[in-house]
Amino acid sequence: MGKKKFIFVTGGVLSGVGKGITAASIGAVLQAKGVKVSVQKCDPYLNVDAGLLNPKEHGECFVTKDGAETDLDLGHYERFLDQELTRKNTTLSGRLLRDLIADERAGKFGGQTVQLVPHLTDAIKRAIHEAAEGEIHIVEIGGTVGDFEGLSFIEAIREFSQEVGRENCLFVHVVYVPFLETSQEYKTKPAQNALADLRGFGIMPDVVGVRTEGKARPPKSVGEKIAISSGVRRGGIIMMPNVDTVYEVPLTVHRDLGPLLSEFSGSRVEPDLKQWRRLAERDKAEYSREVTIGLVAKYTDNADTYLSVTEALKSAAWARKSEVTIYWINAEEATDENFAAVDGILVPGGFGERGVEGKVAAADYCLRQNKPYLGICLGLQTAVIAAARRGGIKRANSEEFGAEPGKNVIYLMNGQEGKQSTGGTMRLGDYEAELAKGSLAAELYGKTEVVERHRHRYEVNERYLGEMKRGGLVVSGASPDGSLVEFVESPDSDFFIATQAHPEFKSRPFRPHPLFLGLIDAALKAK
Ligand code: GLN
């Protein structure tokens, strides 16, 4: 390939209809055509990172290997492209503005008036160049075109396309087309308005993604109408009805956009999408084994809050030719009956006291009843609390939840005091762990040195390992210097393991994570 090329993905009408999946799917198809792809998410809101955003509203906070706390779209990118991303792949207004203001205070502008255009737009363009490592670099702009906050980003990508050559850029606009039940018709007006908005900023799209409700593809006329009103060629419309699994979208992208992507990338290679097809068209007869996993969670009304965890569970189940049903157990109301009703239990990460007793009860139940248990981060801490209580420390707890002195089996790391509500002060990103030979952890991973991503402030207090052991749990993995507990497990159970890390971030659709495979295997066996 000659010059570097860029794909910009924007949205219109409303947000949350799948720009991220569209961007990731385009990337996956290009990658399958042998093109080297890189990706970047630009978020116009004024937060410096996604670490302090409410997961209930924003969904999961995805953590990169270098410890950036990012938007969940980065998770889609990692899963669809099987790449490990870094801080560079996520750009937020808040961070750029903070740096600009710091430069202004440091006198770096030599008396200039510092403005959104050109100073913020220049910073955005620089951030895009810095992240553009692939032959084709895909940039998704969060929110919808026309949002106040996003204006600088839209201006920046327009200028960018002029600078690198418009022919080297592909603008993809994802719009939503509602279906009116009363008149039984698709209404393209909001999409037309959204396309007019984009043109108003000087951007003529090359591709329009048309999101619709229902599984059926809308009639051709809908696409034709949008093509005419937006000025895009016919081969530039992707019809995107709802799908059973997001892993179908690369197939849709290839079907609707195949020739256009060949032309733009210069790669005529027919992409090998076999693996995607296998996931998308899972034959029910073949995937007939069913398994239920209870997710003991605080936010049970927004599945996006635990997105990487649920994707990791599905991938692991599919690898075992089975289907997983996720049974949401509200941590605040959890009972033994809930725990008994499922084949295995997963306690995911979390912050704050609400629902913690339910998670401790889940771990205690699994220890007592030999029920498969996988604990992630807070799920390790609740397991340790449960074991310590069984081992004799009646009111054992975490300092996060007000443990009394002498009962703080989970405690605050040195140097973290007073930072409980500040951003970017946790143990974040990749850390190594050494697994005990002969442990379940080592058996599952098939090795004794592992690297996993972290995002937490509290640690296991090694003073209480004795009580923990009496309660049924031993340490099976620690930091290389031995000072931090990374894995615990129950030698008396068939499958009870927990990690201080977040293995879900490294699970891939075609390469499920060993801990999740272990849970699914154990749950299938326990049925
Ligand atoms: N709240 C716990 C801590 O900060 C666990 C965090 C998590 O589960 N990600 O240590």
Coordinates of C-alpha atoms and ligand atoms in Angstrom, one line a residue:
M1 CA 0.0 0.0 0.0
G2 CA 1.1 3.5 -0.7
K3 CA 0.0 6.4 1.4
K4 CA -1.5 6.0 4.8
K5 CA -5.3 6.1 4.7
F6 CA -7.9 7.1 7.3
I7 CA -11.5 6.0 8.0
F8 CA -13.6 8.4 10.2
V9 CA -16.7 7.0 11.8
T10 CA -19.3 9.5 13.1
G11 CA -22.9 9.1 14.2
G12 CA -26.1 10.9 13.6
V13 CA -29.7 10.9 15.0
L14 CA -28.7 9.3 18.3
S15 CA -25.8 7.7 20.0
G16 CA -25.4 4.2 21.3
V17 CA -26.6 2.5 18.0
G18 CA -23.3 0.8 17.3
K19 CA -20.7 3.1 15.9
G20 CA -18.0 1.3 17.9
I21 CA -19.1 -2.1 16.5
T22 CA -19.2 -0.7 13.0
A23 CA -15.7 0.8 13.3
A24 CA -14.4 -2.5 14.8
S25 CA -16.1 -4.6 12.1
I26 CA -14.7 -2.5 9.3
G27 CA -11.3 -3.0 10.9
A28 CA -11.8 -6.7 11.2
V29 CA -12.7 -7.1 7.5
L30 CA -9.8 -5.0 6.4
Q31 CA -7.5 -7.0 8.6
A32 CA -8.8 -10.2 7.1
K33 CA -7.9 -8.7 3.7
G34 CA -4.3 -8.5 4.9
V35 CA -4.3 -4.7 5.6
K36 CA -2.5 -3.5 8.7
V37 CA -5.1 -1.6 10.7
S38 CA -5.0 0.7 13.7
V39 CA -7.9 2.3 15.7
Q40 CA -8.6 5.2 17.9
K41 CA -11.6 6.4 19.8
C42 CA -12.1 10.2 20.3
D43 CA -14.5 11.2 23.0
P44 CA -15.6 14.8 23.1
Y45 CA -16.7 14.9 26.8
L46 CA -14.6 16.9 29.3
N47 CA -13.5 14.0 31.4
V48 CA -9.7 13.4 31.4
D49 CA -10.3 9.6 31.2
A50 CA -13.2 7.2 31.7
G51 CA -12.1 6.1 35.2
L52 CA -14.5 8.2 37.2
L53 CA -17.5 7.8 34.9
N54 CA -20.6 6.1 36.3
P55 CA -20.6 2.6 34.8
K56 CA -24.4 2.5 35.1
E57 CA -24.6 5.3 32.5
H58 CA -21.5 4.6 30.5
G59 CA -21.0 0.9 30.7
E60 CA -17.8 -0.8 31.6
C61 CA -14.5 1.0 32.1
F62 CA -12.0 -0.8 29.8
V63 CA -8.4 -0.9 31.0
T64 CA -5.5 -1.1 28.5
K65 CA -2.2 -2.8 29.2
D66 CA -0.5 0.5 29.9
G67 CA -3.2 1.4 32.4
A68 CA -5.4 3.8 30.6
E69 CA -9.0 3.8 31.9
T70 CA -11.1 3.9 28.7
D71 CA -14.4 3.7 27.1
L72 CA -15.9 0.2 26.4
D73 CA -15.5 0.7 22.7
L74 CA -11.8 0.0 23.2
G75 CA -12.8 -3.4 24.3
H76 CA -14.7 -4.0 21.1
Y77 CA -11.6 -3.0 19.2
E78 CA -9.4 -5.3 21.1
R79 CA -11.8 -8.2 20.7
F80 CA -12.5 -7.7 17.0
L81 CA -8.9 -6.9 16.0
D82 CA -7.1 -9.1 18.5
Q83 CA -4.8 -6.2 19.3
E84 CA -3.6 -4.8 22.6
L85 CA -4.2 -1.1 22.6
T86 CA -2.7 1.7 24.6
R87 CA -3.4 5.2 25.9
K88 CA -2.7 6.5 22.4
N89 CA -5.8 4.8 21.1
T90 CA -8.1 6.9 23.2
T91 CA -8.4 10.6 23.0
L92 CA -10.6 12.7 25.2
S93 CA -11.2 16.4 25.1
G94 CA -10.6 16.7 28.8
R95 CA -7.1 15.4 28.5
L96 CA -6.2 17.6 25.5
L97 CA -7.7 20.7 27.1
R98 CA -5.9 20.0 30.4
D99 CA -2.6 19.8 28.5
L100 CA -3.4 22.9 26.4
I101 CA -4.1 24.9 29.6
A102 CA -1.0 23.6 31.3
D103 CA 1.0 24.8 28.2
E104 CA -0.7 28.1 28.3
R105 CA 0.2 28.5 32.0
A106 CA 3.8 27.6 31.2
G107 CA 3.9 30.4 28.6
K108 CA 4.4 28.1 25.7
F109 CA 2.1 30.0 23.4
G110 CA 4.2 33.2 23.2
G111 CA 1.4 35.6 23.7
Q112 CA -1.1 34.0 21.3
T113 CA -4.8 33.9 22.1
V114 CA -5.4 30.2 22.8
Q115 CA -8.6 28.9 21.0
L116 CA -10.6 25.8 20.2
V117 CA -9.7 26.4 16.6
P118 CA -6.8 26.1 15.9
H119 CA -5.3 25.0 19.2
L120 CA -7.6 22.2 20.2
T121 CA -8.2 21.1 16.6
D122 CA -4.4 21.0 16.1
A123 CA -4.0 18.9 19.2
I124 CA -6.7 16.5 17.9
K125 CA -5.0 16.2 14.6
R126 CA -1.7 15.5 16.3
A127 CA -3.3 12.8 18.4
I128 CA -4.7 11.2 15.3
H129 CA -1.3 11.2 13.6
E130 CA 0.4 9.8 16.7
A131 CA -2.0 6.8 16.9
A132 CA -2.0 6.1 13.1
E133 CA 0.3 3.1 13.1
G134 CA -1.6 1.0 10.6
E135 CA -1.8 1.3 6.8
I136 CA -5.4 2.2 7.4
H137 CA -6.2 4.1 10.7
I138 CA -9.8 4.0 11.9
V139 CA -11.0 6.9 14.1
E140 CA -14.4 6.8 15.8
I141 CA -15.8 10.1 17.1
G142 CA -18.0 9.6 20.1
G143 CA -21.5 11.2 20.5
T144 CA -23.4 12.5 17.5
V145 CA -22.5 15.2 14.9
G146 CA -23.9 18.5 16.1
D147 CA -23.3 18.0 19.8
F148 CA -21.7 21.1 21.2
E149 CA -18.8 19.2 22.7
G150 CA -18.0 17.4 19.5
L151 CA -17.7 20.4 17.2
S152 CA -13.9 20.7 17.5
F153 CA -13.5 17.1 16.6
I154 CA -15.7 17.3 13.5
E155 CA -13.8 20.4 12.4
A156 CA -10.5 18.7 13.1
I157 CA -11.3 15.6 11.0
R158 CA -12.5 17.8 8.2
E159 CA -9.2 19.8 8.2
F160 CA -7.3 16.5 8.6
S161 CA -8.9 15.1 5.4
Q162 CA -7.9 18.2 3.5
E163 CA -4.3 17.9 4.8
V164 CA -3.8 14.2 4.0
G165 CA -5.8 14.3 0.8
R166 CA -9.6 13.7 0.7
E167 CA -9.0 10.6 -1.5
N168 CA -7.1 9.0 1.4
C169 CA -10.0 9.3 3.7
L170 CA -13.3 7.5 4.0
F171 CA -16.1 9.1 6.0
V172 CA -18.6 6.7 7.5
H173 CA -21.7 8.1 9.1
V174 CA -23.9 5.7 11.2
V175 CA -27.5 6.8 11.4
Y176 CA -30.6 5.4 13.0
V177 CA -33.8 4.8 11.0
P178 CA -36.9 4.3 13.1
F179 CA -39.8 2.1 12.2
L180 CA -43.3 3.5 12.8
E181 CA -45.6 0.7 14.0
T182 CA -48.8 2.6 13.2
S183 CA -48.1 3.2 9.5
Q184 CA -45.7 0.2 9.2
E185 CA -43.0 2.2 7.5
Y186 CA -39.3 3.1 8.0
K187 CA -38.8 6.9 8.5
T188 CA -35.7 8.2 6.9
K189 CA -36.3 11.9 7.8
P190 CA -34.1 12.0 11.0
A191 CA -31.3 10.3 9.1
Q192 CA -31.6 12.8 6.2
N193 CA -31.4 15.6 8.7
A194 CA -28.4 14.1 10.4
L195 CA -26.7 13.8 7.0
A196 CA -27.5 17.4 6.3
D197 CA -25.9 18.3 9.6
L198 CA -22.7 16.5 8.6
R199 CA -22.7 18.3 5.2
G200 CA -23.1 21.6 7.1
F201 CA -19.7 20.9 8.7
G202 CA -18.2 20.4 5.2
I203 CA -18.1 16.6 5.3
M204 CA -19.7 14.6 2.5
P205 CA -19.9 11.0 3.7
D206 CA -18.7 8.1 1.6
V207 CA -20.5 5.4 3.5
V208 CA -23.8 5.5 5.5
G209 CA -24.5 2.8 8.1
V210 CA -28.3 2.4 8.5
R211 CA -29.2 1.0 11.9
T212 CA -32.8 -0.4 12.2
E213 CA -34.7 -2.3 14.8
G214 CA -35.8 -5.9 14.3
K215 CA -33.8 -8.7 12.6
A216 CA -35.2 -8.2 9.1
R217 CA -33.3 -6.2 6.5
P218 CA -35.4 -3.2 5.6
P219 CA -36.6 -2.9 2.0
K220 CA -34.1 -1.7 -0.6
S221 CA -36.0 1.5 -1.1
V222 CA -34.9 2.7 2.4
G223 CA -31.2 2.4 1.4
E224 CA -31.9 4.0 -1.9
K225 CA -33.6 7.0 -0.4
I226 CA -30.7 7.5 2.0
A227 CA -28.2 7.1 -0.8
I228 CA -29.9 9.8 -2.9
S229 CA -30.3 12.3 0.0
S230 CA -26.8 11.8 1.3
G231 CA -25.1 11.7 -2.1
V232 CA -23.3 8.4 -1.3
R233 CA -22.9 5.8 -4.0
R234 CA -25.1 2.7 -3.8
G235 CA -22.2 0.5 -2.7
G236 CA -21.7 2.8 0.2
I237 CA -24.8 1.9 2.2
I238 CA -24.5 -0.7 5.0
M239 CA -27.8 -2.0 6.2
M240 CA -27.5 -2.9 9.9
P241 CA -30.6 -4.5 11.4
N242 CA -30.3 -5.9 15.0
V243 CA -28.2 -9.0 15.3
D244 CA -28.1 -11.9 17.7
T245 CA -24.4 -11.4 18.3
V246 CA -22.2 -8.5 17.4
Y247 CA -19.8 -11.0 15.7
E248 CA -22.2 -11.0 12.8
V249 CA -21.4 -7.4 11.9
P250 CA -18.1 -8.1 10.1
L251 CA -20.1 -10.4 7.8
T252 CA -22.7 -7.6 7.2
V253 CA -19.9 -5.1 6.5
H254 CA -18.3 -7.4 4.0
R255 CA -21.5 -8.2 2.3
D256 CA -22.6 -4.6 1.8
L257 CA -19.2 -2.8 1.6
G258 CA -16.9 -5.4 0.1
P259 CA -16.2 -3.8 -3.3
L260 CA -15.8 -0.3 -1.7
L261 CA -13.4 -1.5 0.9
S262 CA -11.3 -3.3 -1.8
E263 CA -11.1 -0.2 -3.8
F264 CA -10.3 2.1 -0.8
S265 CA -7.7 -0.3 0.6
G266 CA -6.2 -1.4 -2.7
S267 CA -6.4 -5.0 -1.4
R268 CA -8.4 -7.3 -3.7
V269 CA -7.8 -10.2 -1.3
E270 CA -11.1 -12.0 -0.5
P271 CA -11.2 -11.8 3.3
D272 CA -11.2 -15.0 5.2
L273 CA -14.2 -14.6 7.6
K274 CA -14.6 -18.3 8.4
Q275 CA -14.1 -17.8 12.2
W276 CA -16.7 -15.0 12.3
R277 CA -19.1 -17.0 10.3
R278 CA -18.7 -19.9 12.7
L279 CA -19.7 -17.7 15.7
A280 CA -22.5 -15.9 13.8
E281 CA -24.1 -19.0 12.4
R282 CA -23.8 -21.3 15.4
D283 CA -25.8 -24.3 14.6
K284 CA -28.2 -24.8 17.5
A285 CA -28.0 -28.6 17.2
E286 CA -24.2 -28.5 17.5
Y287 CA -24.2 -26.0 20.4
S288 CA -26.9 -27.8 22.3
R289 CA -25.2 -28.0 25.7
E290 CA -26.5 -25.3 28.0
V291 CA -24.9 -23.8 31.0
T292 CA -26.1 -21.1 33.4
I293 CA -23.7 -18.8 35.1
G294 CA -24.9 -16.5 38.0
L295 CA -23.4 -13.1 37.8
V296 CA -23.6 -11.5 41.2
A297 CA -23.7 -7.9 40.4
K298 CA -24.7 -4.5 41.6
Y299 CA -25.8 -3.1 38.2
T300 CA -28.2 -5.6 36.9
D301 CA -30.1 -3.2 34.5
N302 CA -27.3 -2.4 32.2
A303 CA -25.5 -5.4 30.7
D304 CA -22.8 -3.0 29.3
T305 CA -21.5 -2.5 32.8
Y306 CA -19.9 -6.0 32.6
L307 CA -19.5 -6.2 28.9
S308 CA -16.0 -7.8 28.7
V309 CA -17.1 -10.3 31.4
T310 CA -20.2 -11.4 29.5
E311 CA -18.3 -11.5 26.2
A312 CA -15.6 -13.7 27.8
L313 CA -18.3 -16.1 29.2
K314 CA -19.9 -16.4 25.8
S315 CA -16.6 -17.0 24.0
A316 CA -15.7 -19.7 26.5
A317 CA -19.0 -21.4 26.2
W318 CA -18.9 -21.3 22.4
A319 CA -15.4 -22.8 22.5
R320 CA -17.0 -25.8 24.3
K321 CA -19.9 -26.0 21.8
S322 CA -22.4 -24.8 24.4
E323 CA -24.5 -21.8 25.0
V324 CA -24.3 -19.8 28.3
T325 CA -27.3 -18.2 29.9
I326 CA -26.3 -15.4 32.2
Y327 CA -28.5 -15.3 35.2
W328 CA -28.2 -11.9 36.8
I329 CA -28.2 -12.1 40.6
N330 CA -28.8 -8.8 42.3
A331 CA -26.1 -8.6 44.9
E332 CA -28.3 -6.7 47.3
E333 CA -31.0 -9.3 47.4
A334 CA -29.0 -12.5 46.7
T335 CA -30.1 -15.7 48.5
D336 CA -28.9 -19.3 48.6
E337 CA -31.8 -20.2 46.3
N338 CA -30.3 -17.9 43.6
F339 CA -26.9 -19.5 44.0
A340 CA -28.3 -23.0 44.0
A341 CA -30.2 -22.3 40.7
V342 CA -27.1 -21.9 38.6
D343 CA -24.3 -24.1 37.4
G344 CA -21.5 -21.7 38.4
I345 CA -21.0 -18.3 39.9
L346 CA -19.0 -15.3 38.8
V347 CA -18.4 -12.3 41.1
P348 CA -17.1 -9.5 38.9
G349 CA -15.2 -6.3 39.9
G350 CA -16.8 -3.5 41.7
F351 CA -16.4 -0.5 43.9
G352 CA -18.3 0.7 47.0
E353 CA -20.1 -1.1 49.8
R354 CA -23.5 -1.6 48.1
G355 CA -24.2 -5.3 47.5
V356 CA -20.9 -6.5 49.0
E357 CA -22.5 -8.8 51.6
G358 CA -24.4 -10.6 48.8
K359 CA -21.0 -11.2 47.0
V360 CA -19.5 -12.5 50.2
A361 CA -22.5 -14.8 50.7
A362 CA -22.0 -16.1 47.1
A363 CA -18.4 -17.0 47.8
D364 CA -19.3 -18.5 51.2
Y365 CA -22.0 -20.6 49.4
C366 CA -19.6 -21.8 46.8
L367 CA -17.0 -22.8 49.4
R368 CA -19.6 -24.7 51.4
Q369 CA -21.4 -26.4 48.5
N370 CA -18.4 -27.0 46.2
K371 CA -20.1 -24.8 43.5
P372 CA -17.8 -23.5 40.7
Y373 CA -16.7 -19.9 41.5
L374 CA -14.7 -17.4 39.6
G375 CA -13.9 -14.2 41.4
I376 CA -12.6 -11.2 39.6
C377 CA -10.9 -8.3 41.5
L378 CA -13.6 -7.4 44.1
G379 CA -14.7 -11.1 43.5
L380 CA -11.3 -12.1 44.9
Q381 CA -11.7 -9.7 47.8
T382 CA -15.1 -11.1 48.7
A383 CA -13.8 -14.6 48.5
V384 CA -11.0 -13.7 51.0
I385 CA -13.5 -12.0 53.3
A386 CA -15.7 -15.1 53.2
A387 CA -12.8 -17.4 53.9
A388 CA -11.4 -15.2 56.7
R389 CA -14.9 -15.2 58.4
R390 CA -15.0 -19.0 58.1
G391 CA -11.5 -19.1 59.5
G392 CA -12.5 -17.3 62.7
I393 CA -12.4 -13.5 62.0
K394 CA -16.1 -13.0 62.5
R395 CA -16.4 -9.5 61.2
A396 CA -13.6 -9.7 58.6
N397 CA -14.0 -7.1 55.9
S398 CA -12.3 -4.7 53.6
E399 CA -11.1 -1.3 54.6
E400 CA -13.1 0.0 51.6
F401 CA -16.2 -1.0 53.5
G402 CA -15.1 0.2 56.9
A403 CA -13.4 -2.8 58.4
E404 CA -12.5 -2.4 62.1
P405 CA -8.8 -2.6 63.0
G406 CA -7.8 -6.3 63.3
K407 CA -10.5 -7.3 60.8
N408 CA -9.1 -5.6 57.7
V409 CA -8.3 -8.7 55.6
I410 CA -8.4 -6.4 52.6
Y411 CA -6.6 -3.2 53.1
L412 CA -5.4 0.0 51.5
M413 CA -2.1 -0.2 49.6
N414 CA 0.7 1.9 51.0
G415 CA 0.6 5.4 49.5
Q416 CA -3.0 5.2 48.4
E417 CA -4.4 6.7 51.6
G418 CA -6.7 9.7 51.0
K419 CA -7.0 9.0 47.3
Q420 CA -10.1 6.9 47.4
S421 CA -12.1 9.2 45.1
T422 CA -9.5 10.6 42.8
G423 CA -8.8 9.6 39.2
G424 CA -5.9 7.6 37.9
T425 CA -4.5 6.7 41.3
M426 CA -5.1 2.9 41.3
R427 CA -2.9 0.0 40.5
L428 CA -3.6 0.1 36.8
G429 CA -2.7 -2.0 33.7
D430 CA -0.4 -5.0 33.2
Y431 CA 1.3 -6.7 36.2
E432 CA 3.1 -10.0 36.3
A433 CA 2.2 -12.8 38.6
E434 CA 3.9 -16.0 39.5
L435 CA 1.7 -19.0 39.9
A436 CA 2.3 -21.8 42.4
K437 CA 3.4 -25.0 40.7
G438 CA 0.7 -27.7 40.8
S439 CA -2.1 -25.1 41.5
L440 CA -5.4 -24.9 39.7
A441 CA -4.3 -21.5 38.4
A442 CA -1.1 -23.0 36.9
E443 CA -3.0 -25.9 35.4
L444 CA -5.6 -23.6 33.7
Y445 CA -3.0 -21.2 32.3
G446 CA -0.6 -24.0 31.4
K447 CA 2.3 -21.9 32.7
T448 CA 3.5 -20.3 35.9
E449 CA 4.2 -16.8 34.7
V450 CA 1.3 -14.7 33.6
V451 CA 0.5 -11.0 32.9
E452 CA -2.9 -9.6 33.6
R453 CA -4.5 -6.1 33.7
H454 CA -5.4 -4.5 37.0
R455 CA -7.6 -1.8 38.3
H456 CA -7.9 -1.6 42.0
R457 CA -6.8 0.2 45.1
Y458 CA -7.1 -2.4 47.9
E459 CA -5.0 -5.6 48.4
V460 CA -5.1 -8.8 50.4
N461 CA -3.6 -8.2 53.9
E462 CA -1.0 -11.0 54.2
R463 CA -1.3 -10.9 58.0
Y464 CA -4.4 -13.0 57.8
L465 CA -3.3 -15.7 55.4
G466 CA -3.5 -18.2 58.3
E467 CA -7.2 -17.6 59.0
M468 CA -7.9 -17.5 55.2
K469 CA -6.4 -20.9 54.9
R470 CA -8.4 -22.2 57.8
G471 CA -11.4 -20.9 56.0
G472 CA -10.5 -22.9 52.9
L473 CA -8.5 -20.6 50.6
V474 CA -4.8 -20.6 49.8
V475 CA -2.7 -18.2 47.8
S476 CA -1.9 -19.6 44.4
G477 CA -0.3 -16.6 42.7
A478 CA 1.6 -13.6 43.8
S479 CA 3.6 -10.6 42.4
P480 CA 7.1 -11.6 41.4
D481 CA 8.5 -10.1 44.6
G482 CA 6.0 -12.0 46.6
S483 CA 4.5 -9.0 48.3
L484 CA 1.0 -8.9 46.6
V485 CA -1.6 -11.7 46.5
E486 CA -2.7 -12.1 42.9
F487 CA -4.6 -15.5 42.9
V488 CA -6.3 -17.5 45.5
E489 CA -8.1 -20.9 45.2
S490 CA -9.7 -23.5 47.3
P491 CA -7.8 -26.9 47.3
D492 CA -10.9 -28.6 48.6
S493 CA -13.2 -27.5 45.8
D494 CA -13.5 -28.7 42.3
F495 CA -13.3 -25.2 40.9
F496 CA -13.0 -22.2 43.1
I497 CA -10.5 -19.6 42.0
A498 CA -10.2 -15.8 42.1
T499 CA -7.8 -13.2 40.8
Q500 CA -7.0 -9.7 41.8
A501 CA -6.7 -8.9 38.1
H502 CA -9.3 -8.5 35.3
P503 CA -8.7 -11.4 33.0
E504 CA -11.9 -10.5 31.0
F505 CA -9.9 -7.7 29.2
K506 CA -7.6 -10.2 27.6
S507 CA -10.2 -12.7 26.5
R508 CA -10.9 -12.9 22.7
P509 CA -13.8 -14.3 20.7
F510 CA -11.6 -16.9 19.1
R511 CA -9.2 -17.3 22.0
P512 CA -11.2 -17.3 25.2
H513 CA -9.4 -16.8 28.5
P514 CA -8.3 -19.9 30.4
L515 CA -10.0 -18.8 33.6
F516 CA -13.4 -18.4 31.8
L517 CA -12.9 -21.7 30.0
G518 CA -12.2 -23.3 33.4
L519 CA -15.4 -21.9 34.9
I520 CA -17.5 -23.0 31.9
D521 CA -15.9 -26.5 32.0
A522 CA -16.5 -26.8 35.7
A523 CA -20.1 -25.6 35.4
L524 CA -20.8 -28.0 32.5
K525 CA -19.5 -30.8 34.6
A526 CA -21.4 -29.7 37.7
K527 CA -24.7 -29.6 35.9
Ligands
GLN1 N1 -13.0 -1.9 45.0 C1 -11.9 -2.8 45.0 C2 -10.5 -2.1 45.0 O1 -10.4 -0.9 44.7 C3 -12.0 -3.7 43.8 C4 -11.8 -3.0 42.5 C5 -12.3 -3.8 41.3 O2 -13.0 -4.8 41.4 N2 -11.9 -3.4 40.1 O3 -9.5 -2.7 45.3

